[in-house]
Tab-separated table of C-alpha atoms and ligand atoms in Angstrom:
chain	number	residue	atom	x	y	z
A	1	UNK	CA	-73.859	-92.773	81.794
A	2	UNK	CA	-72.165	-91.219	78.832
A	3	UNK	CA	-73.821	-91.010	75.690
A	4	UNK	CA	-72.415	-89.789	72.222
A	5	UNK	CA	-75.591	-88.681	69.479
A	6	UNK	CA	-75.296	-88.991	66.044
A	7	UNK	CA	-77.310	-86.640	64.087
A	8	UNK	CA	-77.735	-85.324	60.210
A	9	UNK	CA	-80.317	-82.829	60.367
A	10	UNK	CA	-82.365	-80.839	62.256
A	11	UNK	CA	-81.579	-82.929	65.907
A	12	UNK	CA	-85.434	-82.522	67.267
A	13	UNK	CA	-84.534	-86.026	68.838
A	14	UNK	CA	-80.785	-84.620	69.993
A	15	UNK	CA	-83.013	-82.023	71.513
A	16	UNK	CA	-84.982	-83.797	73.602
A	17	UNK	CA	-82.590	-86.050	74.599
A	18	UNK	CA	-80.390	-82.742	75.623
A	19	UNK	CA	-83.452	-81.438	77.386
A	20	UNK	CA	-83.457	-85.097	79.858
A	21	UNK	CA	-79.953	-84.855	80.511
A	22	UNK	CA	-80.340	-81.607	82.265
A	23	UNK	CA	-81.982	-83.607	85.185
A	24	UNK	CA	-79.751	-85.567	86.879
A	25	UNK	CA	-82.280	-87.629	88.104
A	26	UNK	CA	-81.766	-89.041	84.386
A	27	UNK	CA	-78.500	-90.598	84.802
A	28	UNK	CA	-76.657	-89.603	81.631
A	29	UNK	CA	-75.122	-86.826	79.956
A	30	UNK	CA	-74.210	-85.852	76.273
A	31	UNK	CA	-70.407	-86.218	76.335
A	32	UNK	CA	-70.364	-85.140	72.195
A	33	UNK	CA	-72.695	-84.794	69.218
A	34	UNK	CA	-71.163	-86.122	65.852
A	35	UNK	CA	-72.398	-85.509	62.573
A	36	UNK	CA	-71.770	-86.453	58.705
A	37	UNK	CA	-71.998	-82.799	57.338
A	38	UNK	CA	-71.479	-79.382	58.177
A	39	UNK	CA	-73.913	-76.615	59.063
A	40	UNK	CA	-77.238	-78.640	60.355
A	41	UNK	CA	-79.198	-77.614	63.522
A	42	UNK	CA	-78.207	-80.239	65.180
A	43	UNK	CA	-74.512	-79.365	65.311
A	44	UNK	CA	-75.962	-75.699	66.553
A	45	UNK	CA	-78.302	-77.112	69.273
A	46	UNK	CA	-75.240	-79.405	70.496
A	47	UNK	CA	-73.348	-75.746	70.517
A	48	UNK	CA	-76.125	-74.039	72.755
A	49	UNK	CA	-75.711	-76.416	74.981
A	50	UNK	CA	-71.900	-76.555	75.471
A	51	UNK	CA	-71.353	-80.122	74.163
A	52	UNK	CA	-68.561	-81.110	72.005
A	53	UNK	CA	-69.602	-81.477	68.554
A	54	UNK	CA	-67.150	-83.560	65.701
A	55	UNK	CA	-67.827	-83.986	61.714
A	56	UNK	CA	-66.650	-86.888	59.542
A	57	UNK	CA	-67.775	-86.724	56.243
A	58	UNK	CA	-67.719	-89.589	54.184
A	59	UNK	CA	-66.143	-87.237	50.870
A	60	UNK	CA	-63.332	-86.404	53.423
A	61	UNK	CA	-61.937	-89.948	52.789
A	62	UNK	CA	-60.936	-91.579	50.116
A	63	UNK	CA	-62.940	-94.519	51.035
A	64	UNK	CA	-65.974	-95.949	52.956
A	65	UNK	CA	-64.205	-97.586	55.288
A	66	UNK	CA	-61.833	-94.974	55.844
A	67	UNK	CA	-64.734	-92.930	56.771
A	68	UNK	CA	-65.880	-95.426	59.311
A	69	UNK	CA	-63.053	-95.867	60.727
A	70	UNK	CA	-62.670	-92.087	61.514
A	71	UNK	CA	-65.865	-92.163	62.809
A	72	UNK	CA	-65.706	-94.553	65.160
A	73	UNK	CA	-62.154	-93.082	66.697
A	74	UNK	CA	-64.255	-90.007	67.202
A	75	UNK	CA	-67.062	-92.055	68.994
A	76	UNK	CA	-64.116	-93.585	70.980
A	77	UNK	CA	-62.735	-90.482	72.224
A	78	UNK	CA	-65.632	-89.816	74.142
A	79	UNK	CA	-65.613	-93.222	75.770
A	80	UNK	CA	-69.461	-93.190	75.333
A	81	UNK	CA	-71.917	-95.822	76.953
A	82	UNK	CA	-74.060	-95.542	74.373
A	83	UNK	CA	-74.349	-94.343	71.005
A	84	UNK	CA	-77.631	-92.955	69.658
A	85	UNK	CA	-78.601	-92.313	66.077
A	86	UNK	CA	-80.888	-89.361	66.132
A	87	UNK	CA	-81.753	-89.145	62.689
A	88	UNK	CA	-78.161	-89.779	61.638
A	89	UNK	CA	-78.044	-90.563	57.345
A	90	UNK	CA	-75.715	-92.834	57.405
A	91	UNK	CA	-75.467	-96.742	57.814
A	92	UNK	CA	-72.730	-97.678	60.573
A	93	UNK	CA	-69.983	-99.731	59.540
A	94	UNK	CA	-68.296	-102.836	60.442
A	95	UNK	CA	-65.765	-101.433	62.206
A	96	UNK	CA	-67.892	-98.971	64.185
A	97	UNK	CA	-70.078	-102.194	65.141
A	98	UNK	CA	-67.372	-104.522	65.779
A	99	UNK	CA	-66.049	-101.812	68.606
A	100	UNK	CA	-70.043	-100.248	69.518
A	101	UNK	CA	-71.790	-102.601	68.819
A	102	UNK	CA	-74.588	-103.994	71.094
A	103	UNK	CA	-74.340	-100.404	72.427
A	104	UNK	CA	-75.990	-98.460	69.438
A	105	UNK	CA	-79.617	-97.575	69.263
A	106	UNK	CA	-81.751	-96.130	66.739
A	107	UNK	CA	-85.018	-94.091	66.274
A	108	UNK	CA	-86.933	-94.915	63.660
A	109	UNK	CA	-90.229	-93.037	61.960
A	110	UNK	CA	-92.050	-96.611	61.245
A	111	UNK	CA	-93.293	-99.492	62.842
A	112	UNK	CA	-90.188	-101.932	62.221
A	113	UNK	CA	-90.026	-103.955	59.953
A	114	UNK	CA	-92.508	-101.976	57.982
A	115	UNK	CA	-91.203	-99.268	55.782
A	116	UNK	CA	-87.238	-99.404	56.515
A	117	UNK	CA	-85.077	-96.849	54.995
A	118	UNK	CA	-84.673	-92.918	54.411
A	119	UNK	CA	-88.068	-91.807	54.024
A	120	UNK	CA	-90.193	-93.924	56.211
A	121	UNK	CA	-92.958	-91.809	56.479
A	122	UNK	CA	-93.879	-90.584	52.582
A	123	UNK	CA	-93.877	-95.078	51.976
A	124	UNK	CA	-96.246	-95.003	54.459
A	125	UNK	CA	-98.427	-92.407	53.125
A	126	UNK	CA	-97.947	-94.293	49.553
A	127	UNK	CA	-99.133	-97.375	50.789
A	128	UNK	CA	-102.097	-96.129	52.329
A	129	UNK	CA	-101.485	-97.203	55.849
A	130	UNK	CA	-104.001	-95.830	58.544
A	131	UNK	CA	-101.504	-96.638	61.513
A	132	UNK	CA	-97.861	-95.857	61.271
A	133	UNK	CA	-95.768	-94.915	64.421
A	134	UNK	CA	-91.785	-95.122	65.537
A	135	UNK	CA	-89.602	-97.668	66.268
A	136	UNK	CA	-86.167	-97.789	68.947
A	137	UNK	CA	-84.155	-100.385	68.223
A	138	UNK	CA	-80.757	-101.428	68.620
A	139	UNK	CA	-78.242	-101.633	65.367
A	140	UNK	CA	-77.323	-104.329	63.670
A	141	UNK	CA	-75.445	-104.241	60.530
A	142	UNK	CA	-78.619	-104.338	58.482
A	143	UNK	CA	-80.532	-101.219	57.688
A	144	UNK	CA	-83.192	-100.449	60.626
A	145	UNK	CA	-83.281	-104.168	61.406
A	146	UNK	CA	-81.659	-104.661	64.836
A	147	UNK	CA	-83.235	-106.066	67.774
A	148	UNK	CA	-86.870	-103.821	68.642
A	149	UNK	CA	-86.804	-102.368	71.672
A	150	UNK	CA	-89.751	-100.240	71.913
A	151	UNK	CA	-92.535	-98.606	68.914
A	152	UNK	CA	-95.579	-96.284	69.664
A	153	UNK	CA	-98.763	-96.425	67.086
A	154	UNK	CA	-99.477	-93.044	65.669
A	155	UNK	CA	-102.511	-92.892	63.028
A	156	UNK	CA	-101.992	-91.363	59.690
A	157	UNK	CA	-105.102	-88.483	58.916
A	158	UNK	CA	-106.704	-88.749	55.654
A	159	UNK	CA	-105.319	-84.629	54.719
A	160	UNK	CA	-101.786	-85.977	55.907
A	161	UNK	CA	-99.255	-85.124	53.427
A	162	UNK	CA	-95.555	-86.358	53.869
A	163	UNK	CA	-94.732	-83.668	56.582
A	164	UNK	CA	-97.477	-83.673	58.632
A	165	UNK	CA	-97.183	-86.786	59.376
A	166	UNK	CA	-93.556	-87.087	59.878
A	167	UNK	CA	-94.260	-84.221	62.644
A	168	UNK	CA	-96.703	-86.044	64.030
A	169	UNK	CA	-94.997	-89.432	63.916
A	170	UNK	CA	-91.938	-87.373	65.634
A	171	UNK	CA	-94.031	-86.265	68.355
A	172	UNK	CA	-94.121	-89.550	69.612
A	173	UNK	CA	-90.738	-90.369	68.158
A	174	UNK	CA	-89.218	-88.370	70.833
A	175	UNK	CA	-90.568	-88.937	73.852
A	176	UNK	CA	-90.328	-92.770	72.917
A	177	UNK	CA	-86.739	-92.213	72.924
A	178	UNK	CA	-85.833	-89.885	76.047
A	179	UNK	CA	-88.125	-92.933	77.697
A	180	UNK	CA	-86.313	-95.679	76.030
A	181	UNK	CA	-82.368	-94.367	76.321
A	182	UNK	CA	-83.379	-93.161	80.042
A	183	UNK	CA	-84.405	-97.340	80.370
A	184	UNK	CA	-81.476	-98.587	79.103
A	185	UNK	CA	-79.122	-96.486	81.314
A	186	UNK	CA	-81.175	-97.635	84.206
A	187	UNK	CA	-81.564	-101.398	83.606
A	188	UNK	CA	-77.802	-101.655	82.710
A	189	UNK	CA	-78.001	-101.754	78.942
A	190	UNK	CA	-79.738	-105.039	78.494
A	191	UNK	CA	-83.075	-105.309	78.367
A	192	UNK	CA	-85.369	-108.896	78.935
A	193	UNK	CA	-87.595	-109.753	75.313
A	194	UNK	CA	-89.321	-111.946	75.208
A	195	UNK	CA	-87.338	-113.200	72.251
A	196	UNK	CA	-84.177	-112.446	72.836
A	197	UNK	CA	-81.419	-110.887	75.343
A	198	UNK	CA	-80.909	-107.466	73.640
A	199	UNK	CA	-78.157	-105.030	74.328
B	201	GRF	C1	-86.321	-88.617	62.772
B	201	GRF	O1	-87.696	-88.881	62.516
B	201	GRF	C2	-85.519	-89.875	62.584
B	201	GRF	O2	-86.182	-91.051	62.985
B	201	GRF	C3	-85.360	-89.879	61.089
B	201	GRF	O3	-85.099	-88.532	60.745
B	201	GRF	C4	-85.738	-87.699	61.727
B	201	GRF	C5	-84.663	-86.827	62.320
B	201	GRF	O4	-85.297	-85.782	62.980
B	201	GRF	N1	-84.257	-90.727	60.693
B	201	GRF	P1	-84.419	-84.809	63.932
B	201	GRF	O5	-83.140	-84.478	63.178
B	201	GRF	O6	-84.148	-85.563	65.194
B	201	GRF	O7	-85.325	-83.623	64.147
């Protein structure tokens, strides 16, 4: 299977994903690694590992949906499988979902639907929660509100400051993700809830 990963920032996730693929028991491979800006680690771990890399930034176009447009004829040239946002900053747009969508999956550093949004783990901390974790879910045109397809608990420690526990939230984060991509690629990209027919 062919997956493209979007990422924004340091690619910990990208990394572990790129670290699966190597085994071709895995069944997929990184076909490219997109991004929203220049110069992150991401784009250099993508580099290391000989896999194409592209950048659309949104102040590249005149408008939003310019931008998302461009994006998602990047996605397209790599005919991807799936796409995975790996920490990537941006929300998708309609376009990209109209033409990906079903086929998108996130990682998230909360229990979904608790503490959506950019910095997951600090609202967390802030509301005093003893048990936080990570969330893999497929998008939907909300923000982190797509179908749940998997979440691991991790507790929050009473010295945790905003860091700490983001590192150890993505300790889970990313093995939750290598596990759940690896499941989709296997079972065919749908998988049975209990709730609903995801994928
Ligand atoms: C991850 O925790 C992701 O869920 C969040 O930002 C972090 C990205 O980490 N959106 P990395 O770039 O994969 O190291």
């Amino acid at each position: 299977a062919r997956l493209v990963v979007l990422v924004s920032g340091a690619g910990t996730n990208l990394q572990a994903l790129l670290d699966a693929c190597a085994d071709p028991a895995y069944g997929a491979r990184i076909a490219a690694v997109g991004a929203d800006r220049d110069g992150i680690e991401g784009l250099d771990r993508a580099r290391r590992a000989g896999v194409p890399t592209f950048v659309e930034r949104v102040k590249d176009h005149d408008t939003r949906d310019a931008w998302d447009a461009a994006l998602t004829r990047a996605v397209e040239e790599h005919s991807p499988d799936l796409v995975v946002s790996a920490g990537f900053m941006k929300i998708l747009g309609k376009r990209f979902l109209d033409r990906f969508g079903g086929r998108v999956i996130n990682t998230h550093p909360a229990l979904l639907p608790s503490f959506p949004g950019t910095h997951a783990a600090r609202d967390a901390l802030d509301h005093g929660v003893k048990v936080t974790g990570c969330t893999a879910h497929f998008v939907d045109a909300g923000v982190d509100t797509g179908p749940i397809i998997a979440q691991e608990a991790v507790p929050v420690l009473d010295d945790d400051d905003e860091d700490t526990l983001h590192e150890r939230i993505k300790d889970a984060e990313r093995p939750l993700l290598v596990r759940t991509v690896g499941r989709l690629v296997r079972e065919g990209w749908t998988i049975e809830s209990r709730r609903v027919r995801i994928g």
